[in-house]
XYZ file of C-alpha atoms in Angstrom:
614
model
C 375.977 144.847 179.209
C 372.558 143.387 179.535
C 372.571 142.698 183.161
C 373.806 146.306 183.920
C 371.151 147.637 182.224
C 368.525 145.677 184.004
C 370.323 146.821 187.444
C 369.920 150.399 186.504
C 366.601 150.081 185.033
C 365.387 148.761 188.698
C 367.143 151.517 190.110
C 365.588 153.985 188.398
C 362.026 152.173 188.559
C 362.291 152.310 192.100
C 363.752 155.608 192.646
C 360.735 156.733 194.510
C 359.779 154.260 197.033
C 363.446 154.246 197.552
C 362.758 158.257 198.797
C 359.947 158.106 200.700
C 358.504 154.991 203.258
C 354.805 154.487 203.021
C 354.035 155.911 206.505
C 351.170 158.093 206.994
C 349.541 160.197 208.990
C 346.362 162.821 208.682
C 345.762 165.732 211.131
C 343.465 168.159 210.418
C 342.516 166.915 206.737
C 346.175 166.988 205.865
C 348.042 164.192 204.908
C 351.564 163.635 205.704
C 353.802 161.727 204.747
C 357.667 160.005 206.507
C 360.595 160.569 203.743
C 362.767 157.352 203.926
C 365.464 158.987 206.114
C 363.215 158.920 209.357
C 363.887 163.017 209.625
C 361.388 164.368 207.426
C 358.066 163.862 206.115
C 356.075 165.811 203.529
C 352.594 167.194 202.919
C 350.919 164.770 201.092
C 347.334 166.214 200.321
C 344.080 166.311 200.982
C 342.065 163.975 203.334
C 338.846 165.892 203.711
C 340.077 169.507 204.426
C 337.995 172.006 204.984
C 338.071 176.334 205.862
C 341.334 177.307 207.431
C 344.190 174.564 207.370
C 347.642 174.444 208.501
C 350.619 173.160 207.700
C 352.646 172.043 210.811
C 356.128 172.737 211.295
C 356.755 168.892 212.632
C 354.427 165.850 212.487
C 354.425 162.603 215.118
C 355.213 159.261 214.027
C 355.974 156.026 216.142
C 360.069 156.762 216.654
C 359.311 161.088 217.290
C 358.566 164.119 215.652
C 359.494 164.830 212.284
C 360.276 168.302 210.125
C 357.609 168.977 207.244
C 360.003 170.504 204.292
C 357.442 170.237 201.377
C 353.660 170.270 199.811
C 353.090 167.636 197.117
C 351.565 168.918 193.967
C 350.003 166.282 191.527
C 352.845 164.750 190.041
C 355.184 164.658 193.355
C 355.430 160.937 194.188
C 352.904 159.689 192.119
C 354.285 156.444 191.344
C 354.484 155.980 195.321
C 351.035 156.961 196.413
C 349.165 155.507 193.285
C 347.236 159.031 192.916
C 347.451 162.572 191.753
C 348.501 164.008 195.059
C 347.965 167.964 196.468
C 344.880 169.663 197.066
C 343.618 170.012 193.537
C 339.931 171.233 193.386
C 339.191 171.033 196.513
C 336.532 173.804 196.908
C 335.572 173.417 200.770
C 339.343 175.166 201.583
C 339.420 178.769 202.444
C 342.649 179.545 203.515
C 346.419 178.344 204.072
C 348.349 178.876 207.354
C 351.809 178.231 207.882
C 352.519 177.519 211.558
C 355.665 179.164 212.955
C 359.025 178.353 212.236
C 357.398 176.274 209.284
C 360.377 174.507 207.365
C 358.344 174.056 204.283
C 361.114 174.450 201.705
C 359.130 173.808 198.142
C 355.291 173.402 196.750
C 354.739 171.247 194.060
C 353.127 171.534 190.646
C 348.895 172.000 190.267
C 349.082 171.768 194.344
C 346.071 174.046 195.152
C 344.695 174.149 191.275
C 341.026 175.216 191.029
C 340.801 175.678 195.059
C 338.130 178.004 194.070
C 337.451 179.570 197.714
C 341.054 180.087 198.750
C 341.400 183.067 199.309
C 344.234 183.966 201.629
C 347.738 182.257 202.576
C 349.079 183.294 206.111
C 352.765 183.095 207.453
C 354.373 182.003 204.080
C 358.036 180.706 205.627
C 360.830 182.615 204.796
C 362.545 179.221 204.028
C 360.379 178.308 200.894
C 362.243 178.558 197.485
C 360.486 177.036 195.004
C 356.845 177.062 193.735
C 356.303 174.583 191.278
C 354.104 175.590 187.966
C 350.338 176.346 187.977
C 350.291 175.772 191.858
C 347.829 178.623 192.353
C 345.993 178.046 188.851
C 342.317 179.193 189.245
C 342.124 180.452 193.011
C 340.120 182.951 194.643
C 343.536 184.214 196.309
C 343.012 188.234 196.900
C 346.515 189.471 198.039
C 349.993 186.990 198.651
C 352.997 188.074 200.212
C 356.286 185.992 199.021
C 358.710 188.663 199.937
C 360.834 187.415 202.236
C 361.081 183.999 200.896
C 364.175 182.733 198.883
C 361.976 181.990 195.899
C 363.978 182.923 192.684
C 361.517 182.014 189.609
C 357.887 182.593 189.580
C 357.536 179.326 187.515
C 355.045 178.681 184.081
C 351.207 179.385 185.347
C 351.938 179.953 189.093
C 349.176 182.279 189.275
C 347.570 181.956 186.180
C 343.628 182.799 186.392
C 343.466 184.523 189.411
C 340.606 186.732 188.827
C 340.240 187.815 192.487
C 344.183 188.386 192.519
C 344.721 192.364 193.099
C 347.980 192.643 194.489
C 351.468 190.664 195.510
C 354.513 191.696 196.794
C 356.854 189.605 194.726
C 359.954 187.981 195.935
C 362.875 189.929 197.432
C 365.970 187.750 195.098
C 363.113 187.175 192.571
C 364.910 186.526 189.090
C 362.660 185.493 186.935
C 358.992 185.117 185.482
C 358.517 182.096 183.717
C 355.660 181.960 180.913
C 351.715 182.481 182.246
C 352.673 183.184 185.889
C 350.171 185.691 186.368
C 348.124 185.395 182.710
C 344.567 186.456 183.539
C 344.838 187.661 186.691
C 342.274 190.439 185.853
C 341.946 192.389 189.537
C 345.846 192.817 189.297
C 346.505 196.474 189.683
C 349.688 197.388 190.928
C 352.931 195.393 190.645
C 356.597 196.339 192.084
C 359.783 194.402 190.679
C 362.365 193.414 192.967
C 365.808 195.098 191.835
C 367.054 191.530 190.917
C 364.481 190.707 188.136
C 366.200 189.672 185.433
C 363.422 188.166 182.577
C 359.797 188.881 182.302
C 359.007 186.088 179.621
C 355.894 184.963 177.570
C 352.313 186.114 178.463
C 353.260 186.929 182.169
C 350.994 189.253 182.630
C 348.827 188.655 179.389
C 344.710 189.671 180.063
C 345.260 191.970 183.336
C 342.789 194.015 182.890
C 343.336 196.530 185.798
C 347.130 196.873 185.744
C 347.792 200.517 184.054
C 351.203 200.818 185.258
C 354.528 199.147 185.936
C 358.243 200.301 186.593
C 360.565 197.790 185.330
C 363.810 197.798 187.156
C 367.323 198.556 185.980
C 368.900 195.076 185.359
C 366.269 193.219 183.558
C 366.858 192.647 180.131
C 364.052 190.618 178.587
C 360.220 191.015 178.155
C 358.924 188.154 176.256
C 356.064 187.437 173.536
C 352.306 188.984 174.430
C 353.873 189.504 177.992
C 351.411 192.710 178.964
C 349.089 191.781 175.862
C 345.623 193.428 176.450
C 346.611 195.601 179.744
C 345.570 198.676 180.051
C 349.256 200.264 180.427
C 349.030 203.682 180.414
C 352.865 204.150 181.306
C 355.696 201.464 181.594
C 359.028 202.727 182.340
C 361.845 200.885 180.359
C 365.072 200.182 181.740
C 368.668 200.932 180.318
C 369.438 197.680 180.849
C 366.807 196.403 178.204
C 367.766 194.439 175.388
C 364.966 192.266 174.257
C 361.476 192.804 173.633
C 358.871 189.456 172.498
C 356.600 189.748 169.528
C 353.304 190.965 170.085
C 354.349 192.278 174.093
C 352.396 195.153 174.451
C 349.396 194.441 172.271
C 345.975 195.839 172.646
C 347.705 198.578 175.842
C 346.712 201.733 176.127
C 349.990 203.067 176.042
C 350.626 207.387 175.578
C 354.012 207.114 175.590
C 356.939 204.835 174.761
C 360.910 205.698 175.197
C 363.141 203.093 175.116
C 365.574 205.865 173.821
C 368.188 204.328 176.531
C 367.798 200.750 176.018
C 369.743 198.002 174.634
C 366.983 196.962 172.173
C 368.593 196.616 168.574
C 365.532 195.282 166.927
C 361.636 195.737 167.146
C 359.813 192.443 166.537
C 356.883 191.366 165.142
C 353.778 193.328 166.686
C 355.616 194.221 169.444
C 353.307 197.774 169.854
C 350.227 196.318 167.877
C 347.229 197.640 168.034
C 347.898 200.658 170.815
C 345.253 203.148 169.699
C 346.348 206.241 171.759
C 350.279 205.366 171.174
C 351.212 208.558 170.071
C 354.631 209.557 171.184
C 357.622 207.113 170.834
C 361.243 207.413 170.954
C 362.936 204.321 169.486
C 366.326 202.865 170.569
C 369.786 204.635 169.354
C 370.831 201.342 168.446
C 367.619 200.014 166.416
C 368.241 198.369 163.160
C 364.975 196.659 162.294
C 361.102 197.320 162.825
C 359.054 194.073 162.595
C 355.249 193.694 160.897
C 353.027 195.656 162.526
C 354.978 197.063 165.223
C 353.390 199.927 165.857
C 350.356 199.260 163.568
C 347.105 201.168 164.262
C 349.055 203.481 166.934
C 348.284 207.646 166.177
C 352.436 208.295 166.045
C 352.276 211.844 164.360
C 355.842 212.057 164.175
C 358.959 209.909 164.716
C 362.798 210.231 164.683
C 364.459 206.641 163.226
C 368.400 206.568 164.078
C 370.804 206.068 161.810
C 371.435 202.686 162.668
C 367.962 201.499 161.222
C 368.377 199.186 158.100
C 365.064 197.831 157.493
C 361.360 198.170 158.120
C 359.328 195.478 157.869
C 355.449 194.984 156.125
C 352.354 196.695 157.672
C 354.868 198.198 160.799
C 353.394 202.375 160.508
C 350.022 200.928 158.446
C 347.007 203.770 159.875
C 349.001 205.539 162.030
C 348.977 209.622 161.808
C 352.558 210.425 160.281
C 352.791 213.692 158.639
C 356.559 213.333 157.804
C 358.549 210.413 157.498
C 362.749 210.658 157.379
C 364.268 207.138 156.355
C 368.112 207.541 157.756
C 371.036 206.297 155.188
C 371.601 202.941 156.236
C 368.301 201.985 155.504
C 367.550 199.235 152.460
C 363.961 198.350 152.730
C 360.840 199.642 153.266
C 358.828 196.832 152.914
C 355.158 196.197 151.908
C 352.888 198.643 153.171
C 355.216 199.698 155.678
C 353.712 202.980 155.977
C 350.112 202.476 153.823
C 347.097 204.169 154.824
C 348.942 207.258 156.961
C 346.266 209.857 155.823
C 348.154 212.521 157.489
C 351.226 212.085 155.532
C 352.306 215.137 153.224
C 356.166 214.326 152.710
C 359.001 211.595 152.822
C 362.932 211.707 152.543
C 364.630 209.129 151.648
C 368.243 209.289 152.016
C 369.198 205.070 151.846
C 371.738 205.402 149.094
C 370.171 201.987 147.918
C 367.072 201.890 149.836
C 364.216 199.375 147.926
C 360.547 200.302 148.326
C 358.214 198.013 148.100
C 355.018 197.473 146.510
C 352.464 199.590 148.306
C 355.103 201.030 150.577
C 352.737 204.386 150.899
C 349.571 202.891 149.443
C 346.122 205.212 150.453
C 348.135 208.044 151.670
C 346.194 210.874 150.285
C 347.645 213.260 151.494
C 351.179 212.347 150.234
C 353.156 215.134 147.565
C 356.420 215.062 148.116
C 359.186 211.985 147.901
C 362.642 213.560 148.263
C 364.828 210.479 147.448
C 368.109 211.977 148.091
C 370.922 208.862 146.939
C 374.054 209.938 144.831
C 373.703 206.834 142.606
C 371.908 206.387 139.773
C 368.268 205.138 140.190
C 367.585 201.797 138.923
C 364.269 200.210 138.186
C 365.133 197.278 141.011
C 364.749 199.851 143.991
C 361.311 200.406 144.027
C 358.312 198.283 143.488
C 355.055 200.357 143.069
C 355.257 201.926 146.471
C 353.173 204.725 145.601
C 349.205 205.635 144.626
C 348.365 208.887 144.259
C 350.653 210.168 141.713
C 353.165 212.251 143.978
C 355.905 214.300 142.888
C 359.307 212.719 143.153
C 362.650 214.814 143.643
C 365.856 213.901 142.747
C 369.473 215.339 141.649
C 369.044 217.092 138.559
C 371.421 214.698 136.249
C 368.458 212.073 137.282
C 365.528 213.550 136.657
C 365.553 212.100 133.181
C 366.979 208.787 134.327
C 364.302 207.920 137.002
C 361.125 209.318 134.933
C 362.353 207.019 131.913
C 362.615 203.889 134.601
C 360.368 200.681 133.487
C 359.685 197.718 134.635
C 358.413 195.256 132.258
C 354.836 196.442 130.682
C 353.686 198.188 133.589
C 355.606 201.666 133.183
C 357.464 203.467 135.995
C 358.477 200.937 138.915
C 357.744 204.736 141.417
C 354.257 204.245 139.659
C 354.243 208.658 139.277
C 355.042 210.363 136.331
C 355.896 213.342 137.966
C 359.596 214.245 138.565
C 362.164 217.375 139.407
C 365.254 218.830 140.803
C 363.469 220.973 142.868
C 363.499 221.407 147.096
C 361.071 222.973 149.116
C 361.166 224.132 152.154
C 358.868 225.926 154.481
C 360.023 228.347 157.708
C 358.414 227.436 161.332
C 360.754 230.594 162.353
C 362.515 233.493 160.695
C 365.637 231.430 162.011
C 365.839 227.757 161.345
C 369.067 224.732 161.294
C 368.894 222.963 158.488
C 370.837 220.758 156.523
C 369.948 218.631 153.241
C 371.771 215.229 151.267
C 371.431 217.451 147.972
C 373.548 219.755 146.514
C 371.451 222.835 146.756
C 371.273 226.699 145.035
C 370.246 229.352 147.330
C 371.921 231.993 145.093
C 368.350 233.555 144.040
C 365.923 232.050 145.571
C 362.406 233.769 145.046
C 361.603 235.645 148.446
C 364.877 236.090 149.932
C 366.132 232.773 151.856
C 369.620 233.204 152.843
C 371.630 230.356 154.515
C 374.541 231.141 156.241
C 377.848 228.768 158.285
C 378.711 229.621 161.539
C 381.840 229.622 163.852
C 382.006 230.668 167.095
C 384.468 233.116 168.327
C 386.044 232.533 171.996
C 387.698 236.032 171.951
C 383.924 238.025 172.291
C 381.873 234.143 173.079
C 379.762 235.284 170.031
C 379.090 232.920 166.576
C 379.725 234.824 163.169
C 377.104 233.876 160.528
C 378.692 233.857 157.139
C 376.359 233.706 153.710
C 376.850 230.900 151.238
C 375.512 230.441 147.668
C 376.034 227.032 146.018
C 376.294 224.540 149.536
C 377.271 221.191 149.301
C 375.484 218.389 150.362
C 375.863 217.225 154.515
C 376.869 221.104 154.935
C 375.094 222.515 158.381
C 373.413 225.216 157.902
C 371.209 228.380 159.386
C 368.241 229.864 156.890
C 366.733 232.803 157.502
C 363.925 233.924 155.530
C 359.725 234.626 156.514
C 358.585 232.585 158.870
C 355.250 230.583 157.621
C 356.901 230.967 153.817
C 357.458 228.439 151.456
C 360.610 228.355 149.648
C 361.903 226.299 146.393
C 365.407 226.147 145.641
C 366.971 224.215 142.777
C 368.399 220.762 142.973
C 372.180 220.170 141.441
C 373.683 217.948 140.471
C 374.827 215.123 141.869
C 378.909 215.801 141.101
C 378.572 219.645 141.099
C 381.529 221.332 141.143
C 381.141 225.150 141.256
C 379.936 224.774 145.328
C 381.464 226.968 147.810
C 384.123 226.117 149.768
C 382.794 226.359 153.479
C 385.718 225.931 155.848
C 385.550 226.498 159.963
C 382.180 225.651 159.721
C 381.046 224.660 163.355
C 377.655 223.612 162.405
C 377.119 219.723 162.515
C 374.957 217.926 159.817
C 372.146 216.165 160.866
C 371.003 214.451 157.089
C 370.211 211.588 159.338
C 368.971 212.159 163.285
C 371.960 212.510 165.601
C 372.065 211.553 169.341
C 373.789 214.560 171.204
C 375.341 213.618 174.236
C 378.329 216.302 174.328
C 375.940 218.712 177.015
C 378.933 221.033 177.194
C 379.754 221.425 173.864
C 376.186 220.934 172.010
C 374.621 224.117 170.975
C 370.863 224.121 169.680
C 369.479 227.028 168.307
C 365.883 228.064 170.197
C 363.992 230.668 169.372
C 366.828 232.456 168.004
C 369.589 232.319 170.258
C 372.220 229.882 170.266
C 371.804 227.646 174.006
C 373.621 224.673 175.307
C 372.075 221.146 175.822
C 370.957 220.265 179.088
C 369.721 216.661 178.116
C 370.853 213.718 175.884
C 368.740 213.010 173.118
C 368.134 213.546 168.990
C 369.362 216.556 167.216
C 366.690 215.858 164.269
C 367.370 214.680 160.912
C 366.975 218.069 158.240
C 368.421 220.267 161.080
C 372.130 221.032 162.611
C 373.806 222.656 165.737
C 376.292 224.400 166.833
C 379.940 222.160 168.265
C 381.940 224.263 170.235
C 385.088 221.343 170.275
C 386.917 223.692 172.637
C 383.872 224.796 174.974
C 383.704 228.238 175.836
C 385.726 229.943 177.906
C 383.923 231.034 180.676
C 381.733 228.204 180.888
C 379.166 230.797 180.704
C 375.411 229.149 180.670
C 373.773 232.519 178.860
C 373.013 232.238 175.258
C 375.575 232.883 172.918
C 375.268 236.402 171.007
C 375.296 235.873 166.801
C 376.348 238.436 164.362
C 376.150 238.483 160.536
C 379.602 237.383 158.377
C 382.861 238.031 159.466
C 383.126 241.065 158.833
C 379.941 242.287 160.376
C 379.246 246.234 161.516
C 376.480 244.923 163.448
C 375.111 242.937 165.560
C 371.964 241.949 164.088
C 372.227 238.476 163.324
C 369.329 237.299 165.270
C 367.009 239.718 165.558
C 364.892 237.901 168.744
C 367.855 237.329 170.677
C 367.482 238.655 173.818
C 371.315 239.171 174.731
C 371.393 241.759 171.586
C 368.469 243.742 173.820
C 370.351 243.623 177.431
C 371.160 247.598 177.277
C 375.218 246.787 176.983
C 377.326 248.558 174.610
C 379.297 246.627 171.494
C 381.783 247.975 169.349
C 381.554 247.449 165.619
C 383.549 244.019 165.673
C 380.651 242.811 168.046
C 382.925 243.075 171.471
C 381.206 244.158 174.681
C 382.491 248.058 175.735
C 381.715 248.173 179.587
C 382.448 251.956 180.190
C 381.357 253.140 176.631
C 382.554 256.744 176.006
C 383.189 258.788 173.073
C 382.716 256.999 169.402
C 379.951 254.286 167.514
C 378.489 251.655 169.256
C 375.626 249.128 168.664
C 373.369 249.225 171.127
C 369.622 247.506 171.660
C 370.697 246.231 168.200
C 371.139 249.713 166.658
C 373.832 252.627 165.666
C 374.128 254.581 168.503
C 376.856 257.960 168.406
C 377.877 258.431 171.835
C 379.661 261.999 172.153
């Protein structure tokens, strides 16, 4: 056993000399170098070049002329040569040319590192494939084009600290950035991605300071950590293929807009939108289950729909943004330390987890803050919340908890809500004189001060109209469609949480949106806008407090007009919506809300009033 280990300790001693023969030759300040198979030979470095050199497609030695296939970088054959090899600080070099038909297959690690006046590489052969890490570290390169070579991985540091850098075109079968390939390349301004990129991985393209936008293509699936950190992004465009997103990867942008509505992306790391100062609009994934510290800290989101899949968010993730309303969905059990502190435009929150824990400072310094509607069926229990609040706000619950959850301690320091103000009451102000709605409480709208009335609704394929009918005592996840004053504030009484005396709402086509739903069904999804009832033309959240209309069947006629609404079942008239312009179209109904077209002798609505034609 000993001896064989001495044989293959030789062997891999002299592995190198073994692969290339000492033979040398220097043209033009290059050195090259014969591989041991008397075929090849390789760049080996520098030998006092200067300005413009080339790399020639075959070298002379004593038995012919011999193909060049590679450029050394530092480490390549080292143990041969007895010296750091490549071109490494050489400042007197200029520029790099290829000569035609150059076989040059690979360039090794550090090879031009610190060649502080190169500033342009000419004729790059189509043959080269790899580019070993930090070749191009600290150049004065201005523009490279690699896009007809084979290369697949821009490798760790390729181009890292290329201040003079403003624009590449990237690899055709390019795969893959490996970590730092273009970090600080601060002239940068425009970059295209090859159809085949697949990863994007850490600080990439950390500290360019002039690239404001990038289109990432459909197929790649990872960005990772502080990869566009302290760009001045002012659109990226995510694909549907996206799955994975680093901490900290957009840091310090100066991102409007984010939708990664589409993606793959199931969780939201650690400081992933940190510090983006004029984020204001964001659409999260329909997948998302968990938003890391600080994700979108410091941002100025005023508003933001969380699907249904999220189940927690993590410390510090909304701290000083510019919320106004925050909706945590069902599945959700934590909102963790200061998850949301210091939102001064914050007036209400929902929460509908049935178990969802709050933690201490949760909604610290929101000021603004007066209303915590925390919506679960179960009895409250001291363990769920932690102190999350500050300012004393009033908490609402199902009336057989009021008493529970304002009697709540924990240990000497009184109520774990840290308010002493509880009720069973809702409130709920009108944008419109027709609004969706639909609540996680039991509610009373049976006398209601000011004259809210919420009605069902089922469409009818016989006319294509929806019949509004009234209801009293609704049960809780029932959709529904208030009408009242528009700009009025309503409150409506809380039951309980196992009421019993709720009407029974049946062929109601109204779907619940407690929690935000994604609609998708563009046929068959019916919002209501500006009072008329009108299909979906895109995918995307039906928002969580409202509902819409599900025709299962579709209509008819396929008919793209708005669909006419009348008032209960058993309606004389049609004035169910009183803005809808289809009611105002100078046609001719009869009392059951069917369209006359040669109206004659009798009643008729028409323009939305009694008309006696004779």
């Amino acid at each position: 056993m000993k001896r064989v280990y001495f044989t293959l300790a030789l062997m891999s001693l002299f592995g190198g000399l073994n692969a290339f023969a000492q033979t040398y030759k220097t043209i033009g300040g290059v050195k090259y170098g014969l591989m041991n198979d008397n075929k090849t030979c390789i760049v080996i470095g520098d030998a006092g070049a200067t300005g413009d050199i080339t790399f020639l497609k075959e070298v002379e030695f004593d038995d012919g002329m011999h193909t060049v296939t590679g450029v050394c970088g530092s480490e390549d054959y080292k143990d041969v040569t007895g010296q750091e090899n490549g071109f490494s600080g050489n400042v007197n070099i200029t520029s790099i040319t290829f000569e035609d038909g150059s076989q040059i297959t690979w360039i090794g690690d550090h090879a031009f590192k610190n060649c502080l006046n190169l500033k342009t590489i000419n004729k790059v052969p189509d043959v080269l494939n790899e580019i070993k890490p930090w070749c191009f570290e600290g150049t004065a390169l201005e523009s490279v084009d690699l896009s007809n070579t084979n290369v697949t991985i821009m490798k760790d540091g390729v181009f890292f600290n290329n201040t003079s850098l403003t624009s590449i075109k990237l690899p055709n079968k390019l795969e893959n950035f490996w970590d730092n390939a273009f970090n600080g390349c601060t002239a940068l301004n425009n970059i295209v991605m090859p159809s085949t990129v697949v990863g994007i991985y850490n600080s990439v393209f950390e500290g360019c300071a002039a690239l404001t936008n990038v289109k990432l293509n459909e197929g790649c699936t990872t960005l990772g950590h502080h990869v566009f950190k302290k760009c001045p992004l002012a659109t990226v465009t995510f694909p549907n293929t996206l799955n994975s997103i680093g901490e900290y990867a957009f840091e310090g942008t100066t991102l409007t807009t984010v939708d990664l509505s589409n993606t793959q992306i199931t969780s939201l790391p650690k400081g992933c939108f940190y510090d983006c100062e004029q984020l204001s609009d964001v659409k999260l994934p329909k997948e998302l289950t968990y938003i890391g510290q600080v994700a979108f800290f410091k941002s100025t989101i005023a508003s933001i729909t969380f699907p249904p899949t999220l189940q927690k968010i993590d410390s510090w993730a909304f701290q000083y943004s510019k919320l106004a309303n925050v909706v945590i969905p069902t599945n959700c059990s934590s909102i963790d330390q200061a998850a949301f502190a210091n939102n001064d435009k914050l007036t209400t929150v929902v929460i509908n987890g049935t178990d969802c824990y709050l933690a201490y400072q949760a909604f610290w310094n929101c000021s603004k803050l007066k209303d915590v509607y925390i919506t679960s069926k179960s009895e409250p229990k001291a363990e769920r919340y932690g102190f999350p609040f500050d300012n004393n706000p009033k908490v609402h619950v199902m009336k057989d908890y009021v008493d529970v959850i304002s009697g709540l301690t924990k240990g000497e320091n009184g109520n774990p809500c840290n308010t002493d103000h509880f009720d069973s009451n809702f409130s709920i102000t009108l944008g419109k004189e027709w609004t969706t709605f639909t609540s996680a409480y039991n509610l009373d709208f049976s006398n209601v001060e000011g004259g809210l009335t919420a009605y069902t609704a089922k469409y009818n394929k016989d006319n294509d109209a929806v019949a509004l009918t009234p209801v009293k005592k609704v049960k809780a996840h029932t959709g529904l469609i208030l009408k009242g004053e528009a700009g009025k504030s309503y409150t409506l009484p809380i039951l309980n949480s196992n009421e019993d005396a709720l009407d029974a709402v049946t062929d109601n086509q109204l779907v619940d949106c407690v929690d935000a739903l994604w609609s998708t069904g563009r046929d068959k999804d019916y919002f209501l806008s500006n009072g008329e009832f009108v299909k979906s033309t895109n995918n995307g959240w039906a928002l969580p407090g409202k509902s819409y209309l599900y025709i299962s069947s579709g209509r008819p006629n396929k008919s793209e007009s708005p669909l006419r609404v009348y008032v209960d079942n058993t309606a004389t008239a049609i004035n169910g919506i009183t803005t809808n312009p289809v009611v105002k179209d100078e046609a001719y109904y009869n009392l059951q809300g069917v369209k006359v077209q040669r109206p004659q002798h009798g009643v008729f609505i028409h323009n939305g009033k009694k008309v006696v034609l004779k």
